[in-house]
Coordinates of C-alpha atoms in Angstrom, one line a residue:
Chain A
M1 CA 62.8 -69.1 -163.5
V2 CA 64.4 -65.8 -164.2
N3 CA 60.9 -64.4 -164.8
D4 CA 59.8 -65.7 -161.4
M5 CA 62.7 -64.1 -159.7
S6 CA 62.1 -60.7 -161.1
Q7 CA 58.4 -60.9 -160.4
L8 CA 59.2 -61.8 -156.7
F9 CA 61.7 -58.9 -156.6
W10 CA 59.2 -56.4 -157.9
M11 CA 56.5 -57.6 -155.6
C12 CA 58.8 -57.4 -152.6
S13 CA 60.1 -54.0 -153.4
I14 CA 56.7 -52.6 -154.0
A15 CA 55.5 -54.1 -150.7
G16 CA 58.5 -52.6 -149.0
F17 CA 57.8 -49.2 -150.3
L18 CA 54.2 -49.4 -149.3
V19 CA 55.1 -50.4 -145.7
F20 CA 57.6 -47.6 -145.6
I21 CA 55.0 -45.0 -146.7
I22 CA 52.5 -46.4 -144.2
G23 CA 55.1 -46.1 -141.5
I24 CA 56.0 -42.5 -142.4
Y25 CA 52.3 -41.6 -142.6
G26 CA 51.6 -43.2 -139.2
L27 CA 54.4 -41.3 -137.6
L28 CA 53.4 -38.0 -139.0
V29 CA 49.6 -37.8 -138.5
T30 CA 49.2 -39.4 -135.1
F31 CA 49.3 -37.8 -131.6
N32 CA 49.1 -41.2 -130.0
L33 CA 52.5 -42.3 -128.7
I34 CA 51.9 -46.0 -129.2
R35 CA 50.8 -45.4 -132.8
A36 CA 54.1 -43.4 -133.3
I37 CA 56.0 -46.5 -132.0
I38 CA 54.0 -48.7 -134.4
G39 CA 55.0 -46.3 -137.2
L40 CA 58.7 -46.6 -136.3
E41 CA 58.4 -50.4 -136.2
L42 CA 56.8 -50.5 -139.7
L43 CA 59.6 -48.3 -141.0
T44 CA 62.2 -50.6 -139.6
K45 CA 60.4 -53.7 -141.0
S46 CA 60.4 -52.2 -144.5
V47 CA 64.2 -51.5 -144.2
T48 CA 64.7 -55.1 -143.1
L49 CA 62.8 -56.2 -146.2
F50 CA 65.1 -54.0 -148.3
L51 CA 68.2 -55.5 -146.8
I52 CA 67.0 -59.0 -147.5
L53 CA 66.1 -58.0 -151.0
A54 CA 69.5 -56.5 -151.6
G55 CA 71.1 -59.8 -150.4
Y56 CA 68.7 -61.8 -152.6
V57 CA 69.4 -59.8 -155.8
T58 CA 73.2 -59.9 -155.4
G59 CA 73.3 -63.5 -154.2
Q60 CA 74.6 -62.8 -150.7
T61 CA 71.7 -64.4 -148.9
G62 CA 73.8 -65.6 -146.0
L63 CA 75.1 -62.1 -145.2
A64 CA 71.6 -60.6 -145.6
Q65 CA 70.2 -63.1 -143.2
A66 CA 72.8 -62.4 -140.6
L67 CA 72.2 -58.6 -140.9
A68 CA 68.4 -59.0 -140.7
I69 CA 68.5 -61.1 -137.6
T70 CA 70.9 -58.7 -135.8
L71 CA 68.6 -55.9 -136.9
I72 CA 65.5 -57.5 -135.5
V73 CA 67.2 -58.2 -132.1
I74 CA 68.4 -54.6 -131.8
E75 CA 65.0 -53.2 -132.9
V76 CA 63.2 -55.2 -130.2
V77 CA 65.5 -53.5 -127.5
V78 CA 64.8 -50.0 -128.8
I79 CA 61.1 -50.6 -129.0
A80 CA 61.0 -52.1 -125.5
I81 CA 62.7 -48.9 -124.1
A82 CA 60.3 -46.7 -126.1
V83 CA 57.3 -48.6 -124.7
G84 CA 58.8 -48.3 -121.2
I85 CA 59.0 -44.5 -121.7
V86 CA 55.4 -44.3 -122.9
L87 CA 54.4 -46.3 -119.9
C88 CA 56.1 -43.7 -117.6
V89 CA 54.4 -40.9 -119.5
F90 CA 51.0 -42.6 -119.0
R91 CA 51.7 -42.9 -115.2
H92 CA 52.4 -39.2 -115.1
N93 CA 49.7 -37.9 -117.4
R94 CA 47.1 -40.6 -117.4
T95 CA 47.0 -40.3 -121.2
I96 CA 49.4 -41.1 -124.1
D97 CA 48.6 -37.9 -126.1
A98 CA 51.7 -36.5 -127.6
Q99 CA 50.3 -33.0 -127.5
L100 CA 50.9 -32.9 -123.8
L101 CA 54.6 -33.6 -124.3
R102 CA 55.3 -30.0 -125.3
N103 CA 56.8 -28.6 -122.1
I104 CA 60.3 -28.0 -123.5
K105 CA 60.2 -25.0 -125.8
G106 CA 63.1 -24.6 -128.3
Chain B
M1 CA 94.7 -56.2 -127.6
L2 CA 92.2 -53.6 -128.7
S3 CA 89.3 -55.8 -127.7
L4 CA 90.3 -55.1 -124.0
F5 CA 88.5 -51.7 -124.5
L6 CA 85.3 -53.7 -125.0
L7 CA 85.9 -56.7 -122.8
L8 CA 86.8 -54.9 -119.6
P9 CA 83.6 -52.9 -119.3
F10 CA 81.6 -55.9 -120.3
L11 CA 83.2 -58.1 -117.6
G12 CA 82.7 -55.2 -115.2
I13 CA 78.9 -55.2 -115.9
I14 CA 78.7 -58.9 -115.2
A15 CA 80.8 -58.7 -112.0
L16 CA 78.9 -55.7 -110.6
N17 CA 75.6 -57.4 -111.0
L18 CA 76.5 -60.6 -109.1
P19 CA 74.2 -60.9 -106.1
V20 CA 76.8 -60.0 -103.5
K21 CA 76.2 -58.1 -100.3
G22 CA 78.0 -54.8 -99.6
R23 CA 78.3 -51.4 -101.2
R24 CA 78.0 -52.4 -104.8
D25 CA 77.5 -48.7 -105.9
A26 CA 80.9 -47.8 -104.4
A27 CA 82.5 -50.7 -106.2
A28 CA 80.8 -49.7 -109.4
F29 CA 82.0 -46.1 -109.0
L30 CA 85.6 -47.1 -108.4
Y31 CA 85.6 -49.6 -111.2
T32 CA 84.1 -47.2 -113.8
L33 CA 86.3 -44.4 -112.7
S34 CA 89.5 -46.4 -112.8
L35 CA 88.6 -47.9 -116.1
S36 CA 87.9 -44.6 -117.8
I37 CA 90.9 -42.8 -116.3
G38 CA 93.0 -45.9 -117.2
Q39 CA 91.8 -45.7 -120.7
A40 CA 92.8 -42.0 -121.0
I41 CA 96.2 -42.7 -119.5
V42 CA 97.0 -45.8 -121.6
V43 CA 96.0 -44.0 -124.8
L44 CA 98.0 -41.0 -123.9
F45 CA 101.2 -42.9 -123.4
N46 CA 100.3 -45.1 -126.4
P47 CA 102.4 -48.2 -126.3
G48 CA 102.2 -48.7 -130.0
D49 CA 103.4 -52.3 -130.3
F50 CA 101.1 -53.4 -127.5
W51 CA 98.0 -52.8 -129.6
A52 CA 99.5 -54.6 -132.6
K53 CA 99.8 -57.9 -130.6
P54 CA 97.1 -60.5 -131.3
D55 CA 94.7 -61.2 -128.5
F56 CA 95.8 -64.1 -126.4
W57 CA 92.4 -65.7 -126.7
G58 CA 93.0 -66.0 -130.4
G59 CA 90.2 -65.5 -132.9
F60 CA 87.4 -66.3 -130.5
F61 CA 86.3 -62.6 -130.1
N62 CA 87.3 -61.2 -133.4
L63 CA 85.5 -58.0 -134.5
G64 CA 88.1 -56.8 -136.9
L65 CA 89.1 -53.9 -134.6
Y66 CA 91.5 -51.3 -135.9
A67 CA 93.1 -48.2 -134.4
D68 CA 94.7 -45.2 -136.1
N69 CA 95.5 -41.8 -134.7
L70 CA 92.0 -40.6 -135.0
T71 CA 90.8 -43.6 -133.0
F72 CA 93.3 -42.8 -130.3
V73 CA 92.2 -39.2 -130.0
M74 CA 88.6 -40.4 -129.7
L75 CA 89.5 -43.0 -127.1
L76 CA 91.3 -40.3 -125.1
S77 CA 88.3 -37.9 -125.1
I78 CA 86.0 -40.8 -124.3
G79 CA 88.1 -41.7 -121.2
I80 CA 88.3 -38.1 -120.0
V81 CA 84.6 -37.3 -120.4
V82 CA 83.4 -40.6 -119.0
S83 CA 85.5 -40.2 -115.9
T84 CA 84.1 -36.6 -115.5
A85 CA 80.6 -37.9 -115.8
V86 CA 81.3 -40.7 -113.3
C87 CA 82.6 -38.2 -110.7
V88 CA 79.7 -35.8 -111.1
G89 CA 77.2 -38.7 -111.0
W90 CA 78.6 -39.8 -107.6
Q91 CA 77.9 -36.3 -106.3
T92 CA 74.5 -35.6 -107.8
I93 CA 72.8 -39.0 -107.5
S94 CA 72.3 -39.9 -103.9
D95 CA 70.3 -43.2 -103.9
H96 CA 72.5 -46.4 -103.8
R97 CA 70.4 -48.4 -106.3
Q98 CA 70.1 -45.5 -108.7
R99 CA 73.9 -45.0 -108.6
L100 CA 74.5 -48.7 -109.4
N101 CA 72.1 -48.4 -112.4
F102 CA 73.8 -45.2 -113.5
Y103 CA 77.2 -46.8 -113.5
N104 CA 76.0 -49.9 -115.3
L105 CA 74.5 -47.7 -118.0
V106 CA 77.7 -45.7 -118.3
L107 CA 79.6 -48.9 -118.8
I108 CA 77.2 -49.9 -121.6
A109 CA 77.7 -46.5 -123.2
L110 CA 81.5 -46.9 -122.8
I111 CA 81.3 -50.3 -124.7
G112 CA 79.2 -48.7 -127.4
M113 CA 81.5 -45.7 -127.9
N114 CA 84.7 -47.6 -127.7
G115 CA 83.3 -50.1 -130.2
T116 CA 82.1 -47.3 -132.6
V117 CA 85.5 -45.7 -132.8
M118 CA 87.4 -49.0 -133.4
L119 CA 85.3 -50.9 -135.9
T120 CA 85.9 -51.3 -139.6
D121 CA 82.6 -52.6 -140.7
I122 CA 79.6 -50.4 -141.6
F123 CA 77.0 -52.7 -140.2
S124 CA 78.8 -53.4 -136.9
L125 CA 79.1 -49.6 -136.7
Y126 CA 75.3 -49.4 -136.7
V127 CA 75.1 -52.1 -134.0
F128 CA 77.5 -50.2 -131.7
L129 CA 75.8 -46.9 -132.4
E130 CA 72.6 -48.5 -131.3
V131 CA 74.2 -49.8 -128.1
T132 CA 75.4 -46.2 -127.3
A133 CA 72.0 -44.8 -128.2
I134 CA 70.0 -47.3 -126.1
S135 CA 72.0 -46.6 -123.0
S136 CA 71.6 -42.9 -123.5
F137 CA 67.8 -43.2 -123.9
I138 CA 67.6 -44.7 -120.5
L139 CA 70.1 -42.3 -119.0
I140 CA 68.1 -39.3 -120.3
A141 CA 64.9 -40.6 -118.7
F142 CA 66.8 -41.6 -115.6
H143 CA 64.7 -39.7 -113.0
R144 CA 61.5 -40.3 -114.9
D145 CA 60.2 -36.7 -114.6
L146 CA 58.0 -35.5 -117.5
N147 CA 60.5 -33.3 -119.2
A148 CA 63.1 -36.0 -119.2
L149 CA 60.6 -38.5 -120.6
E150 CA 59.7 -36.0 -123.3
G151 CA 63.4 -35.5 -124.2
A152 CA 64.0 -39.2 -124.3
F153 CA 61.0 -39.9 -126.5
K154 CA 62.1 -37.2 -129.0
Y155 CA 65.5 -38.7 -129.0
I156 CA 64.2 -42.2 -129.6
V157 CA 62.0 -41.2 -132.5
L158 CA 64.7 -39.1 -134.3
S159 CA 67.4 -41.7 -133.6
A160 CA 65.2 -44.4 -135.0
L161 CA 64.6 -42.3 -138.1
A162 CA 68.4 -41.9 -138.4
T163 CA 68.8 -45.6 -138.1
V164 CA 66.2 -46.2 -140.8
L165 CA 68.1 -43.8 -143.1
M166 CA 71.4 -45.5 -142.4
L167 CA 70.1 -49.0 -142.9
T168 CA 68.4 -48.0 -146.2
S169 CA 71.7 -46.7 -147.3
I170 CA 73.5 -49.9 -146.2
A171 CA 70.9 -51.9 -148.2
A172 CA 71.5 -49.8 -151.3
L173 CA 75.3 -50.0 -150.9
L174 CA 75.0 -53.8 -150.5
L175 CA 73.7 -53.9 -154.1
F176 CA 77.1 -52.8 -155.3
S177 CA 79.6 -54.1 -152.7
G178 CA 80.4 -57.6 -151.8
G179 CA 80.2 -57.0 -148.1
T180 CA 79.8 -54.4 -145.4
S181 CA 83.4 -53.9 -144.4
F182 CA 84.9 -50.4 -145.0
A183 CA 87.2 -51.7 -147.7
A184 CA 84.4 -53.4 -149.7
V185 CA 82.1 -50.3 -149.4
S186 CA 84.9 -47.9 -150.2
A187 CA 85.8 -49.9 -153.4
A188 CA 82.2 -50.1 -154.4
V189 CA 81.7 -46.3 -154.0
K190 CA 84.9 -45.6 -155.9
S191 CA 84.1 -47.9 -158.9
N192 CA 80.5 -46.7 -159.2
S193 CA 81.2 -43.0 -158.6
G194 CA 78.7 -41.5 -161.0
N195 CA 75.8 -43.9 -160.1
V196 CA 72.7 -42.3 -158.9
I197 CA 71.8 -45.0 -156.4
V198 CA 75.3 -44.8 -154.8
I199 CA 75.0 -41.0 -154.4
I200 CA 71.6 -41.3 -152.9
A201 CA 72.9 -44.0 -150.5
V202 CA 75.8 -41.9 -149.4
S203 CA 73.6 -38.8 -148.8
L204 CA 71.0 -40.9 -146.9
F205 CA 73.8 -42.1 -144.6
I206 CA 75.1 -38.6 -144.1
C207 CA 71.6 -37.3 -143.3
G208 CA 71.3 -40.0 -140.7
L209 CA 74.6 -38.9 -139.1
F210 CA 73.4 -35.3 -139.2
I211 CA 70.4 -36.4 -137.1
K212 CA 72.6 -38.3 -134.7
G213 CA 75.0 -35.3 -134.3
G214 CA 72.3 -32.7 -134.0
L215 CA 73.1 -30.5 -136.9
V216 CA 70.8 -27.7 -137.8
P217 CA 68.0 -29.0 -140.0
F218 CA 67.7 -32.0 -137.6
H219 CA 68.5 -30.5 -134.2
G220 CA 65.1 -30.5 -132.7
W221 CA 65.8 -33.3 -130.2
L222 CA 69.1 -32.0 -128.9
P223 CA 68.1 -29.0 -126.6
A224 CA 65.2 -31.1 -125.2
A225 CA 67.4 -34.1 -124.4
Y226 CA 70.4 -32.1 -123.0
S227 CA 68.4 -29.8 -120.8
A228 CA 66.0 -32.4 -119.4
A229 CA 68.6 -35.0 -118.7
P230 CA 70.2 -35.3 -115.2
A231 CA 73.4 -33.3 -114.7
A232 CA 75.9 -36.1 -115.1
V233 CA 74.1 -37.5 -118.2
S234 CA 74.2 -34.1 -119.9
I235 CA 78.0 -34.1 -119.5
L236 CA 78.1 -37.6 -121.1
L237 CA 75.7 -36.7 -123.9
A238 CA 77.1 -33.3 -124.8
G239 CA 80.7 -34.2 -124.2
I240 CA 81.1 -37.4 -126.1
V241 CA 78.0 -39.4 -127.0
T242 CA 76.7 -37.2 -129.8
K243 CA 80.2 -36.4 -130.9
V244 CA 81.1 -40.1 -131.3
A245 CA 77.8 -41.2 -132.8
G246 CA 77.4 -38.3 -135.2
I247 CA 80.6 -36.4 -135.8
Y248 CA 83.3 -39.1 -135.5
V249 CA 81.4 -41.5 -137.8
L250 CA 80.9 -38.6 -140.2
I251 CA 84.7 -37.8 -140.3
R252 CA 85.6 -41.5 -140.6
L253 CA 83.1 -42.2 -143.4
V254 CA 83.6 -39.1 -145.4
R255 CA 87.4 -39.2 -145.5
D256 CA 88.0 -43.0 -145.3
V257 CA 85.1 -44.8 -146.9
F258 CA 83.1 -42.6 -149.2
G259 CA 86.1 -40.6 -150.3
P260 CA 86.1 -36.9 -151.3
I261 CA 82.9 -36.2 -153.2
S262 CA 82.7 -32.5 -154.0
E263 CA 78.9 -32.3 -153.7
I264 CA 79.1 -33.9 -150.2
S265 CA 81.8 -31.4 -149.2
S266 CA 79.8 -28.4 -150.2
V267 CA 76.7 -29.8 -148.4
L268 CA 78.9 -30.3 -145.3
M269 CA 80.1 -26.8 -145.4
L270 CA 76.6 -25.4 -145.9
V271 CA 75.1 -27.4 -143.0
G272 CA 78.1 -26.6 -140.8
T273 CA 77.7 -22.9 -141.4
F274 CA 73.9 -23.0 -140.8
S275 CA 74.5 -24.9 -137.5
I276 CA 77.1 -22.3 -136.4
I277 CA 74.7 -19.4 -137.1
V278 CA 71.4 -20.9 -135.9
G279 CA 73.0 -22.4 -132.8
A280 CA 74.6 -19.2 -131.8
L281 CA 71.5 -17.0 -132.4
A282 CA 69.2 -19.4 -130.6
A283 CA 71.5 -19.6 -127.6
L284 CA 71.3 -15.8 -127.3
K285 CA 67.7 -15.7 -126.4
Q286 CA 67.6 -18.6 -123.9
D287 CA 67.6 -18.1 -120.1
N288 CA 68.2 -21.7 -119.1
F289 CA 71.8 -22.5 -118.3
K290 CA 71.8 -26.0 -119.8
K291 CA 69.8 -25.0 -122.9
I292 CA 72.3 -22.2 -123.7
L293 CA 75.0 -24.9 -123.5
A294 CA 73.0 -27.2 -125.7
Y295 CA 72.6 -24.6 -128.5
S296 CA 76.2 -23.7 -128.1
S297 CA 77.0 -27.3 -128.7
I298 CA 75.1 -27.2 -132.0
S299 CA 77.1 -24.1 -133.0
Q300 CA 80.5 -25.7 -132.1
V301 CA 79.7 -28.9 -133.9
G302 CA 79.0 -26.7 -136.9
Y303 CA 82.7 -25.6 -136.7
I304 CA 83.8 -29.2 -136.8
V305 CA 81.7 -30.0 -139.8
L306 CA 82.8 -26.8 -141.5
G307 CA 86.5 -27.9 -141.1
L308 CA 85.7 -31.3 -142.3
G309 CA 83.8 -30.0 -145.4
C310 CA 86.8 -27.9 -146.2
G311 CA 88.6 -31.1 -147.2
S312 CA 92.2 -30.1 -146.9
P313 CA 94.5 -32.0 -144.4
L314 CA 94.8 -28.8 -142.4
G315 CA 91.0 -28.5 -142.2
I316 CA 90.5 -32.1 -141.1
A317 CA 93.3 -31.7 -138.5
G318 CA 91.5 -28.6 -137.2
A319 CA 88.2 -30.5 -137.2
I320 CA 89.6 -33.4 -135.1
F321 CA 91.4 -31.0 -132.8
H322 CA 88.2 -29.0 -132.3
L323 CA 86.3 -32.2 -131.6
F324 CA 88.8 -33.0 -128.8
N325 CA 88.7 -29.5 -127.5
H326 CA 84.9 -29.4 -127.7
S327 CA 84.6 -32.5 -125.6
I328 CA 86.8 -31.0 -122.9
F329 CA 85.3 -27.4 -122.7
K330 CA 81.7 -28.5 -123.1
S331 CA 82.1 -31.1 -120.4
L332 CA 83.6 -28.4 -118.2
L333 CA 80.7 -26.0 -118.8
F334 CA 78.2 -28.8 -118.1
V335 CA 80.1 -29.7 -114.9
N336 CA 79.7 -26.1 -113.8
S337 CA 76.0 -26.1 -114.7
A338 CA 75.8 -29.3 -112.6
A339 CA 77.4 -27.5 -109.7
V340 CA 75.1 -24.6 -109.9
E341 CA 72.0 -26.8 -110.4
K342 CA 73.0 -28.9 -107.4
Q343 CA 73.6 -26.0 -105.1
T344 CA 70.7 -23.7 -106.1
G345 CA 68.2 -26.3 -107.3
S346 CA 67.6 -24.4 -110.6
T347 CA 69.0 -23.8 -114.0
D348 CA 67.2 -20.5 -114.6
I349 CA 70.0 -17.9 -114.9
T350 CA 67.7 -14.9 -114.4
K351 CA 67.2 -15.9 -110.8
M352 CA 70.9 -16.1 -109.9
G353 CA 73.7 -13.7 -109.4
G354 CA 77.0 -13.2 -107.5
L355 CA 77.6 -16.9 -107.1
G356 CA 81.3 -16.3 -107.9
S357 CA 82.1 -15.2 -104.4
R358 CA 80.5 -18.3 -103.0
M359 CA 81.7 -20.8 -105.6
P360 CA 85.2 -19.6 -106.5
Y361 CA 86.4 -22.9 -108.3
S362 CA 83.3 -23.0 -110.5
N363 CA 83.6 -19.3 -111.2
A364 CA 87.3 -19.6 -112.3
T365 CA 86.9 -22.8 -114.3
N366 CA 83.8 -21.6 -116.0
L367 CA 85.6 -18.5 -117.2
I368 CA 88.4 -20.7 -118.6
A369 CA 85.9 -22.8 -120.4
I370 CA 84.1 -19.8 -121.8
F371 CA 87.4 -18.3 -123.1
S372 CA 88.2 -21.7 -124.7
T373 CA 84.8 -22.0 -126.4
S374 CA 84.8 -18.6 -127.9
G375 CA 88.4 -18.8 -129.0
I376 CA 90.4 -16.5 -126.9
P377 CA 94.2 -17.1 -126.9
P378 CA 96.0 -18.9 -125.4
M379 CA 93.2 -21.4 -124.6
A380 CA 93.0 -24.6 -126.6
G381 CA 89.8 -23.6 -128.4
F382 CA 91.5 -20.6 -130.0
W383 CA 94.1 -22.8 -131.8
S384 CA 91.5 -25.3 -133.2
K385 CA 89.3 -22.4 -134.5
L386 CA 92.4 -20.7 -135.9
V387 CA 93.4 -23.9 -137.7
I388 CA 89.9 -24.3 -139.2
I389 CA 89.7 -20.7 -140.3
M390 CA 93.2 -20.8 -141.8
A391 CA 92.2 -24.0 -143.7
L392 CA 89.1 -22.3 -145.0
W393 CA 91.1 -19.3 -146.1
Q394 CA 93.7 -21.4 -147.8
M395 CA 91.0 -23.2 -149.8
G396 CA 89.5 -19.9 -150.9
H397 CA 86.2 -20.1 -148.9
F398 CA 86.4 -16.5 -147.7
T399 CA 82.7 -16.1 -146.8
Y400 CA 82.6 -19.2 -144.6
A401 CA 85.8 -18.0 -142.9
A402 CA 84.3 -14.6 -142.2
I403 CA 81.1 -16.1 -140.8
A404 CA 83.1 -18.4 -138.6
I405 CA 85.0 -15.4 -137.2
L406 CA 81.9 -13.3 -136.7
V407 CA 80.0 -16.0 -134.9
S408 CA 82.9 -16.4 -132.5
V409 CA 81.9 -12.9 -131.2
I410 CA 78.3 -14.0 -130.7
T411 CA 79.6 -17.1 -128.9
L412 CA 81.5 -14.9 -126.5
A413 CA 78.3 -12.7 -126.1
Y414 CA 76.0 -15.5 -125.0
L415 CA 78.6 -17.3 -122.8
L416 CA 79.6 -14.0 -121.0
A417 CA 75.8 -13.5 -120.4
I418 CA 75.9 -16.7 -118.4
Q419 CA 79.0 -15.7 -116.6
R420 CA 77.6 -12.2 -115.7
K421 CA 74.1 -13.4 -114.7
V422 CA 75.3 -16.5 -112.7
F423 CA 78.7 -15.7 -111.2
F424 CA 79.1 -11.9 -111.3
G425 CA 76.8 -9.2 -109.9
I426 CA 75.0 -9.0 -106.6
L427 CA 74.1 -12.1 -104.6
P428 CA 70.3 -12.3 -104.0
Q429 CA 69.2 -12.7 -100.4
E430 CA 67.9 -16.2 -100.8
L431 CA 71.2 -17.5 -102.1
K432 CA 73.4 -16.2 -99.2
H433 CA 73.8 -19.7 -97.8
I434 CA 75.3 -21.2 -101.0
K435 CA 78.6 -23.1 -100.7
E436 CA 81.0 -24.6 -103.3
A437 CA 79.7 -27.9 -104.6
G438 CA 81.3 -31.1 -103.4
I439 CA 84.7 -32.4 -104.0
W440 CA 83.7 -34.8 -106.8
I441 CA 82.5 -31.8 -108.8
V442 CA 85.5 -29.5 -108.1
I443 CA 88.2 -32.1 -108.9
P444 CA 87.0 -32.9 -112.5
A445 CA 86.3 -29.2 -113.1
V446 CA 89.9 -28.2 -112.1
T447 CA 91.4 -31.1 -114.0
L448 CA 89.5 -30.2 -117.2
A449 CA 90.5 -26.5 -116.8
I450 CA 94.2 -27.6 -116.5
I451 CA 93.8 -29.8 -119.6
I452 CA 92.4 -26.8 -121.5
I453 CA 95.2 -24.4 -120.5
G454 CA 97.9 -27.2 -121.0
T455 CA 96.7 -28.0 -124.5
G456 CA 96.6 -24.3 -125.3
L457 CA 100.1 -23.6 -124.1
C458 CA 101.6 -26.7 -125.6
F459 CA 100.0 -26.2 -128.9
P460 CA 103.2 -25.4 -130.9
L461 CA 104.6 -28.7 -129.6
L462 CA 101.4 -30.6 -130.3
F463 CA 101.0 -29.2 -133.8
K464 CA 103.8 -31.2 -135.5
S465 CA 103.8 -34.3 -133.3
F466 CA 100.1 -34.8 -132.7
L467 CA 97.9 -32.8 -135.0
M468 CA 99.3 -33.2 -138.4
P469 CA 99.8 -37.0 -138.1
V470 CA 96.1 -37.2 -137.3
S471 CA 95.2 -35.9 -140.6
S472 CA 98.0 -37.4 -142.6
F473 CA 96.4 -40.8 -142.3
F474 CA 93.8 -39.7 -144.8
K475 CA 95.1 -40.0 -148.3

């Protein structure tokens, strides 16, 4: 039983790290705004997985569930606003290429 | 009764969106204005036993709110800056529907900020930070022009990264603590002080807060967001949103929860100094009014973090006092940029000149704000900078103190460049018809100027009664 738990833990943490790295990669290489949003979403999903794992390892599953559900709700709102902004950019530019979003120079 | 700070804006949002005929935007304006001014006044006269009373609705709406002196300082600045932004919003946004949307979003931001400064739980803190951030995303992109959309998208991406860092840190802290309340996290950090995972978790959280507060390695979104946002929103963002979301949480966590860790203190001082220098130097070569103010904001936030990193009670008192002063004088500078932008239709300072004779109130108040920002006595900004530099000197950080003094001179240089190019000099032919901006811009500008002078002149009184108690809370 203990062996099963540790196997599950390692599988989940490796999967979480993989999703995290894919998210970072997706955010860094792309010029497509929708893909950048997908990258952000993947990052948040991996963090949700970490939270659940932390709760699982320390036996606080109830707390971890509450945190994960709150996190998912908030994330949906953020992503909805981000998609709305991308939609407005598309109406202006007729493209969702991030290279055209470089008007403001530092 | 602290939950009134959250419930009143919330009930207001519901009431303002009921399908009733009539001037709902005027009602929203009056409600938001009276709420924010009321908040400032109530906090200023601080009926101590009133807050300690339990809510009359019992435990139904129980978030574990808690208020100490630092919270009251933040609630005061939130009230002042929000009421300023509300006034300027009435003058600069003309469409009725847009105005109603603006006030609803401001109320949401008010809930988020009030919640952030009163909470005692690290996860609820994240929730309320996101509430604030979400309303400011929409506020930045309010007029849906391309620059604003760009600023908003940059802010969303970096804010989401900050969130990811903070949540990873919460997940790692959850491995050691039995919950997410400040007390549990604080106990866990103290009992595992040498643990690598705890140190990584703490530094990840602080990195997230650096992004939210716009400190130098992570400041990319800040000038874009500030300069592209509508005038009233810039006041709200620069005056209070990033200060609450980044700097207040940083002060609260570093002193209250994570405790004094010497590595963290030295990182704070280093980042603060870099922010001071880079912000000031970058502001020198800009010629957009709002962008200069944005970089100046980075530089001033650097002073706050430097005072915090210094670690002595005097340094923290100076940091909190500078936080308050910064929210006042930076709002005033942005109010004046709003006045200039509204009357001339541009923020490019190379095309202006001589507006001082046409806009006497903006001219005078801008000069007061500049003196306060660059630390000229007897304005309020002088005292807070003096306290920070004295604290640095006491703790033996002579290099940092010298840099802080030298950059004050650069601050004066770039701000006086604004004053000279916009308000002094010869009036160009095409700006002959300019008049003073409307009453709702002049009133907040004059009020903020009076607050700056008043705080500066009353500083010897405030020092013992107001400033040192703020820092003495931290043990």
